[in-house]
GROMACS .gro file of C-alpha atoms in nm:
model
  328
    1MET     CA    1   9.552  10.751   8.724
    2ILE     CA    2   9.329  11.069   8.702
    3ASN     CA    3   9.321  11.276   9.010
    4MET     CA    4   8.929  11.384   9.031
    5LYS     CA    5   8.957  11.539   9.392
    6ASN     CA    6   8.724  11.795   9.436
    7ILE     CA    7   8.579  11.744   9.076
    8HIS     CA    8   8.228  11.596   9.065
    9LYS     CA    9   8.060  11.496   8.719
   10ILE     CA   10   7.720  11.627   8.744
   11ASN     CA   11   7.479  11.593   8.421
   12ASN     CA   12   7.775  11.552   8.205
   13LYS     CA   13   7.947  11.841   8.336
   14TYR     CA   14   8.243  11.849   8.552
   15HIS     CA   15   8.196  12.084   8.852
   16ILE     CA   16   8.459  12.204   9.077
   17ILE     CA   17   8.330  12.198   9.439
   18LYS     CA   18   8.534  12.273   9.780
   19ASN     CA   19   8.419  12.278  10.133
   20ILE     CA   20   8.618  12.546  10.298
   21TYR     CA   21   8.531  12.673  10.666
   22ASN     CA   22   8.176  12.525  10.665
   23GLN     CA   23   8.105  12.704  10.330
   24ARG     CA   24   8.044  12.491  10.012
   25ILE     CA   25   8.176  12.676   9.723
   26SER     CA   26   8.134  12.626   9.364
   27TYR     CA   27   8.444  12.715   9.133
   28GLY     CA   28   8.262  12.642   8.800
   29LYS     CA   29   8.164  12.384   8.548
   30TYR     CA   30   8.358  12.245   8.264
   31THR     CA   31   8.268  12.037   7.946
   32ASN     CA   32   8.627  11.897   7.950
   33LYS     CA   33   8.775  11.679   8.232
   34LYS     CA   34   9.133  11.826   8.150
   35GLU     CA   35   9.014  12.183   8.195
   36ALA     CA   36   8.860  12.119   8.523
   37GLN     CA   37   9.190  11.942   8.659
   38LYS     CA   38   9.403  12.228   8.534
   39GLN     CA   39   9.165  12.495   8.702
   40ARG     CA   40   9.132  12.285   9.031
   41ASN     CA   41   9.536  12.264   9.042
   42LEU     CA   42   9.543  12.652   8.984
   43LEU     CA   43   9.294  12.722   9.269
   44GLU     CA   44   9.484  12.441   9.494
   45LYS     CA   45   9.828  12.658   9.435
   46ASN     CA   46   9.627  12.981   9.539
   47ASN     CA   47   9.458  12.851   9.843
   48TRP     CA   48   9.116  12.831   9.672
   49ILE     CA   49   9.086  13.193   9.633
   50LYS     CA   50   8.871  13.326   9.353
   51SER     CA   51   9.069  13.622   9.207
   52GLU     CA   52   9.166  13.760   8.857
   53LYS     CA   53   9.492  13.549   8.906
   54THR     CA   54   9.282  13.223   8.943
   55GLY     CA   55   9.055  13.329   8.618
   56TYR     CA   56   8.763  13.499   8.777
   57ASN     CA   57   8.619  13.842   8.711
   58LYS     CA   58   8.588  14.127   8.949
   59LYS     CA   59   8.232  14.033   9.056
   60GLU     CA   60   8.324  13.665   9.108
   61SER     CA   61   8.617  13.741   9.298
   62PHE     CA   62   8.655  13.713   9.674
   63THR     CA   63   8.642  14.010   9.895
   64GLN     CA   64   9.017  14.124   9.983
   65TYR     CA   65   9.086  14.194  10.373
   66LYS     CA   66   9.395  14.369  10.520
   67ILE     CA   67   9.518  14.404  10.867
   68ILE     CA   68   9.547  14.776  11.019
   69GLN     CA   69   9.735  14.820  11.349
   70LYS     CA   70   9.634  15.101  11.573
   71GLN     CA   71   9.854  15.135  11.895
   72LYS     CA   72   9.824  14.762  12.021
   73GLN     CA   73   9.521  14.659  11.878
   74TYR     CA   74   9.432  14.493  11.519
   75TYR     CA   75   9.146  14.583  11.279
   76ILE     CA   76   9.040  14.379  10.975
   77THR     CA   77   8.928  14.583  10.688
   78SER     CA   78   8.775  14.554  10.326
   79ASN     CA   79   8.634  14.841  10.100
   80LYS     CA   80   8.305  14.824  10.290
   81THR     CA   81   8.343  14.674  10.639
   82THR     CA   82   8.576  14.693  10.940
   83TYR     CA   83   8.613  14.403  11.193
   84GLY     CA   84   8.776  14.435  11.546
   85PRO     CA   85   8.967  14.533  11.758
   86TYR     CA   86   9.152  14.206  11.845
   87GLN     CA   87   9.438  14.202  12.074
   88ASP     CA   88   9.651  13.911  11.918
   89LYS     CA   89   9.800  13.962  11.559
   90LYS     CA   90   9.783  13.583  11.486
   91TYR     CA   91   9.435  13.542  11.579
   92ALA     CA   92   9.341  13.851  11.348
   93GLN     CA   93   9.553  13.687  11.077
   94THR     CA   94   9.343  13.371  11.142
   95ILE     CA   95   9.032  13.563  11.091
   96GLN     CA   96   9.142  13.764  10.779
   97LYS     CA   97   9.233  13.396  10.629
   98ILE     CA   98   8.887  13.273  10.675
   99LEU     CA   99   8.665  13.589  10.596
  100PRO     CA  100   8.724  13.573  10.194
  101TYR     CA  101   8.544  13.235  10.186
  102TYR     CA  102   8.211  13.409  10.327
  103LYS     CA  103   8.010  13.618  10.086
  104LYS     CA  104   7.808  13.756  10.389
  105PRO     CA  105   8.031  13.687  10.689
  106ASN     CA  106   7.858  13.656  11.033
  107ILE     CA  107   8.188  13.783  11.215
  108LYS     CA  108   8.069  13.593  11.557
  109HIS     CA  109   8.050  13.275  11.329
  110VAL     CA  110   8.415  13.360  11.185
  111GLU     CA  111   8.567  13.435  11.493
  112LYS     CA  112   8.428  13.104  11.629
  113ILE     CA  113   8.605  12.914  11.349
  114ALA     CA  114   8.917  13.116  11.389
  115THR     CA  115   8.918  13.008  11.750
  116LYS     CA  116   8.941  12.642  11.657
  117GLU     CA  117   9.196  12.717  11.399
  118TYR     CA  118   9.407  12.928  11.624
  119TYR     CA  119   9.412  12.633  11.880
  120LYS     CA  120   9.438  12.364  11.641
  121HIS     CA  121   9.597  12.034  11.754
  122ILE     CA  122   9.558  12.154  12.128
  123THR     CA  123   9.296  11.980  12.350
  124TYR     CA  124   9.230  12.003  12.705
  125ASN     CA  125   9.175  11.743  12.969
  126LYS     CA  126   8.924  11.842  13.240
  127THR     CA  127   9.023  11.569  13.472
  128ASN     CA  128   9.382  11.681  13.511
  129LYS     CA  129   9.350  12.035  13.398
  130ARG     CA  130   9.643  12.001  13.131
  131TYR     CA  131   9.656  12.118  12.765
  132TYR     CA  132   9.792  11.864  12.519
  133VAL     CA  133   9.954  11.907  12.179
  134ASN     CA  134   9.827  11.616  11.947
  135ILE     CA  135   9.967  11.618  11.599
  136LYS     CA  136   9.912  11.322  11.349
  137GLU     CA  137   9.743  11.106  11.646
  138LYS     CA  138  10.062  11.138  11.860
  139THR     CA  139  10.069  11.350  12.186
  140TYR     CA  140  10.386  11.527  12.224
  141THR     CA  141  10.361  11.757  12.536
  142SER     CA  142  10.152  11.900  12.785
  143SER     CA  143  10.114  12.193  13.005
  144LYS     CA  144   9.886  12.353  13.254
  145LYS     CA  145   9.979  12.694  13.088
  146LEU     CA  146   9.814  12.780  12.772
  147GLU     CA  147  10.061  13.012  12.652
  148ASP     CA  148  10.341  12.756  12.700
  149ILE     CA  149  10.140  12.497  12.503
  150LEU     CA  150  10.092  12.732  12.208
  151TYR     CA  151  10.474  12.804  12.230
  152GLU     CA  152  10.537  12.422  12.203
  153ARG     CA  153  10.259  12.365  11.944
  154ASP     CA  154  10.422  12.643  11.720
  155LEU     CA  155  10.770  12.484  11.751
  156LEU     CA  156  10.635  12.145  11.686
  157LEU     CA  157  10.471  12.261  11.363
  158LYS     CA  158  10.764  12.484  11.246
  159TYR     CA  159  11.037  12.200  11.267
  160GLN     CA  160  10.802  11.916  11.171
  161GLN     CA  161  10.813  11.746  11.495
  162ASP     CA  162  11.192  11.717  11.493
  163GLU     CA  163  11.256  11.756  11.864
  164GLU     CA  164  11.648  11.796  11.797
  165LEU     CA  165  11.576  12.105  11.577
  166MET     CA  166  11.348  12.223  11.843
  167CYS     CA  167  11.610  12.234  12.083
  168GLU     CA  168  11.849  12.416  11.867
  169ASN     CA  169  11.596  12.685  11.795
  170MET     CA  170  11.390  12.751  12.106
  171ASP     CA  171  11.364  13.130  12.073
  172THR     CA  172  11.259  13.156  11.743
  173ILE     CA  173  10.857  13.155  11.766
  174GLU     CA  174  10.711  13.508  11.826
  175GLN     CA  175  10.561  13.537  12.181
  176GLN     CA  176  10.189  13.576  12.187
  177GLU     CA  177  10.015  13.876  12.270
  178GLU     CA  178   9.683  13.876  12.474
  179ILE     CA  179   9.528  13.530  12.328
  180PRO     CA  180   9.174  13.463  12.269
  181PRO     CA  181   8.986  13.229  12.544
  182PHE     CA  182   9.027  12.846  12.459
  183PRO     CA  183   8.720  12.717  12.309
  184ASP     CA  184   8.471  12.549  12.532
  185ILE     CA  185   8.238  12.304  12.315
  186ARG     CA  186   8.063  12.156  12.612
  187TYR     CA  187   7.764  12.376  12.551
  188GLU     CA  188   7.730  12.312  12.202
  189ASN     CA  189   7.583  11.946  12.176
  190ILE     CA  190   7.933  11.859  12.049
  191TYR     CA  191   8.163  11.650  12.293
  192GLN     CA  192   8.509  11.550  12.243
  193THR     CA  193   8.597  11.187  12.359
  194THR     CA  194   8.964  11.075  12.462
  195SER     CA  195   9.026  10.893  12.116
  196GLN     CA  196   9.234  11.028  11.846
  197LYS     CA  197   9.028  10.945  11.567
  198ASN     CA  198   8.660  11.005  11.513
  199GLN     CA  199   8.661  11.208  11.840
  200TYR     CA  200   8.365  11.444  11.833
  201VAL     CA  201   8.033  11.322  11.918
  202ILE     CA  202   7.692  11.513  11.877
  203ARG     CA  203   7.449  11.482  12.164
  204LYS     CA  204   7.098  11.640  12.210
  205GLN     CA  205   6.848  11.587  12.478
  206LYS     CA  206   6.517  11.534  12.309
  207ASN     CA  207   6.183  11.437  12.484
  208ASN     CA  208   6.357  11.347  12.793
  209LYS     CA  209   6.595  11.118  12.599
  210ILE     CA  210   6.961  11.160  12.480
  211ILE     CA  211   7.030  11.148  12.137
  212ARG     CA  212   7.395  11.032  12.012
  213ILE     CA  213   7.521  11.110  11.670
  214GLY     CA  214   7.872  11.036  11.540
  215ASN     CA  215   8.174  10.991  11.614
  216TYR     CA  216   8.368  11.234  11.377
  217PRO     CA  217   8.705  11.290  11.301
  218SER     CA  218   8.705  11.683  11.339
  219TYR     CA  219   8.523  11.952  11.520
  220GLU     CA  220   8.435  12.137  11.193
  221LEU     CA  221   8.249  11.840  11.048
  222ALA     CA  222   8.059  11.755  11.384
  223LEU     CA  223   7.989  12.142  11.388
  224LEU     CA  224   7.839  12.135  11.031
  225ILE     CA  225   7.631  11.853  11.095
  226LYS     CA  226   7.504  11.991  11.414
  227SER     CA  227   7.420  12.318  11.220
  228TYR     CA  228   7.215  12.095  10.959
  229LEU     CA  229   7.038  11.919  11.217
  230GLU     CA  230   6.937  12.269  11.380
  231PHE     CA  231   6.805  12.382  11.056
  232LYS     CA  232   6.584  12.084  11.041
  233ASN     CA  233   6.478  12.144  11.393
  234TRP     CA  234   6.636  11.797  11.499
  235ASN     CA  235   6.318  11.611  11.352
  236GLN     CA  236   6.376  11.263  11.379
  237ASN     CA  237   6.386  11.180  10.989
  238SER     CA  238   6.704  11.418  10.961
  239ILE     CA  239   6.844  11.260  11.267
  240ASN     CA  240   6.793  10.894  11.120
  241PHE     CA  241   6.938  11.029  10.775
  242ILE     CA  242   7.260  11.152  10.942
  243SER     CA  243   7.296  10.851  11.142
  244THR     CA  244   7.247  10.625  10.850
  245VAL     CA  245   7.490  10.813  10.612
  246THR     CA  246   7.752  10.845  10.876
  247ASN     CA  247   7.754  10.468  10.915
  248GLU     CA  248   7.779  10.424  10.531
  249ILE     CA  249   8.061  10.673  10.510
  250GLN     CA  250   8.256  10.535  10.777
  251ASN     CA  251   8.188  10.161  10.662
  252ARG     CA  252   8.259  10.311  10.286
  253ASN     CA  253   8.648  10.337  10.344
  254ARG     CA  254   8.658  10.018  10.553
  255TYR     CA  255   8.969   9.810  10.438
  256ILE     CA  256   9.129  10.140  10.259
  257TYR     CA  257   9.399  10.310  10.404
  258GLU     CA  258   9.552  10.645  10.308
  259GLU     CA  259   9.939  10.653  10.268
  260ASN     CA  260  10.117  10.940  10.085
  261LYS     CA  261   9.811  11.062   9.916
  262ASN     CA  262   9.748  10.714   9.780
  263TYR     CA  263   9.508  10.475   9.884
  264SER     CA  264   9.587  10.101   9.979
  265ILE     CA  265   9.338   9.801  10.016
  266LYS     CA  266   9.442   9.588  10.313
  267LYS     CA  267   9.267   9.343  10.516
  268TYR     CA  268   9.360   9.182  10.843
  269LYS     CA  269   9.344   8.799  10.853
  270ASN     CA  270   9.501   8.523  11.076
  271GLY     CA  271   9.749   8.802  11.235
  272ASN     CA  272   9.846   8.948  10.916
  273TYR     CA  273   9.761   9.224  10.658
  274ILE     CA  274   9.676   9.108  10.319
  275TYR     CA  275   9.774   9.392  10.040
  276TYR     CA  276   9.551   9.402   9.761
  277GLY     CA  277   9.642   9.704   9.560
  278ASN     CA  278   9.733  10.091   9.579
  279TYR     CA  279   9.554  10.362   9.393
  280THR     CA  280   9.580  10.734   9.334
  281ASP     CA  281   9.195  10.773   9.308
  282ILE     CA  282   9.017  10.704   9.607
  283ASN     CA  283   8.712  10.595   9.393
  284GLU     CA  284   8.914  10.317   9.209
  285ALA     CA  285   8.993  10.196   9.565
  286VAL     CA  286   8.633  10.168   9.678
  287PHE     CA  287   8.517  10.032   9.345
  288VAL     CA  288   8.788   9.741   9.376
  289LYS     CA  289   8.730   9.687   9.731
  290ASN     CA  290   8.353   9.652   9.678
  291LYS     CA  291   8.412   9.411   9.393
  292LEU     CA  292   8.648   9.201   9.637
  293ILE     CA  293   8.393   9.189   9.905
  294ASP     CA  294   8.143   9.053   9.657
  295CYS     CA  295   8.358   8.775   9.530
  296GLY     CA  296   8.494   8.666   9.878
  297TRP     CA  297   8.814   8.860   9.870
  298LYS     CA  298   8.979   8.668   9.569
  299LYS     CA  299   9.324   8.830   9.522
  300GLU     CA  300   9.373   8.703   9.191
  301LEU     CA  301   9.076   8.899   9.052
  302VAL     CA  302   9.228   9.210   9.135
  303SER     CA  303   9.350   9.306   8.809
  304THR     CA  304   9.033   9.221   8.635
  305PHE     CA  305   8.849   9.453   8.855
  306GLU     CA  306   9.107   9.742   8.794
  307SER     CA  307   9.042   9.685   8.409
  308GLU     CA  308   8.683   9.708   8.479
  309PHE     CA  309   8.679  10.041   8.675
  310ASN     CA  310   8.564  10.359   8.452
  311PRO     CA  311   8.569  10.682   8.659
  312ASP     CA  312   8.321  10.834   8.418
  313LYS     CA  313   8.063  10.571   8.512
  314PHE     CA  314   8.135  10.525   8.858
  315ASP     CA  315   7.856  10.685   9.066
  316ASN     CA  316   7.981  10.783   9.396
  317HIS     CA  317   7.681  10.883   9.614
  318TYR     CA  318   7.918  11.096   9.861
  319PHE     CA  319   8.169  11.349   9.798
  320TYR     CA  320   8.487  11.295   9.972
  321ASP     CA  321   8.570  11.630  10.151
  322THR     CA  322   8.542  11.605  10.512
  323THR     CA  323   8.250  11.858  10.566
  324ASP     CA  324   8.011  11.776  10.257
  325PHE     CA  325   7.941  11.406  10.284
  326PHE     CA  326   7.586  11.424  10.405
  327GLU     CA  327   7.495  11.654  10.116
  328ASN     CA  328   7.364  11.505   9.776
   0.00000   0.00000   0.00000
């Protein structure tokens, strides 16, 4: 099957588009599908950085940043700008990683994203005042001390959640310096629920009423949608549009399960799952699933639907990146 991830056919051209840190970045358009795939693969291997190495000229290339240490503080510099100081090296490295994707960085916005990245997989329960490490919808450990939970999180990631290896290598993670404050999202109209999937909700008080939009699987996605609504001044048409598209997107992938970068169609019936097919292209999985719904889930027709699928003619209304699904 043809992998068309991050490649979108627009006006008979193959556009490479990727959303990174709330930035929707275009990497060029190609007349040939294989050329687009080859370029996409090269970008994937190089963290989606535009540079001479990935085939872009000096003007197109991203700005390069480096970290300079002065005494116990860290500064991030380019040819034109210096940011800092920062007390924690890892936090400075996170900001350095994010900055290239912004043509004109708003450093406060970048720092906010970096803080979310820095505390990835860590949540805070206000009721019992404990921090938790959650990886792949599983809670591993908790602590009342933020420094301790960071240490545990780094070990879990380094050893791929293998607790035996962690016990053998408890002293291998570099201790943090003066860490940034843990993010508090209560005052941003974004709230984190207790569930592990689609856990972020947008709430806004308007005309003495509380508007609720969501849920969404990541803070970054909720933040992008909130920013979009703010740009539209929270007008009702925009709120209705986002709510409608959210429902369509969440229902669109119903019965489709991602497993090892493949997409399986499964339906629960009479206490068991019925398996209908496995696909490398999510668009094909969506196409077959929609056909199955139309025919009343007749499994014997799956091979017919598979033969009917044409990736060049399949019109997917929404992109599949986690942060650009409402743009069209």
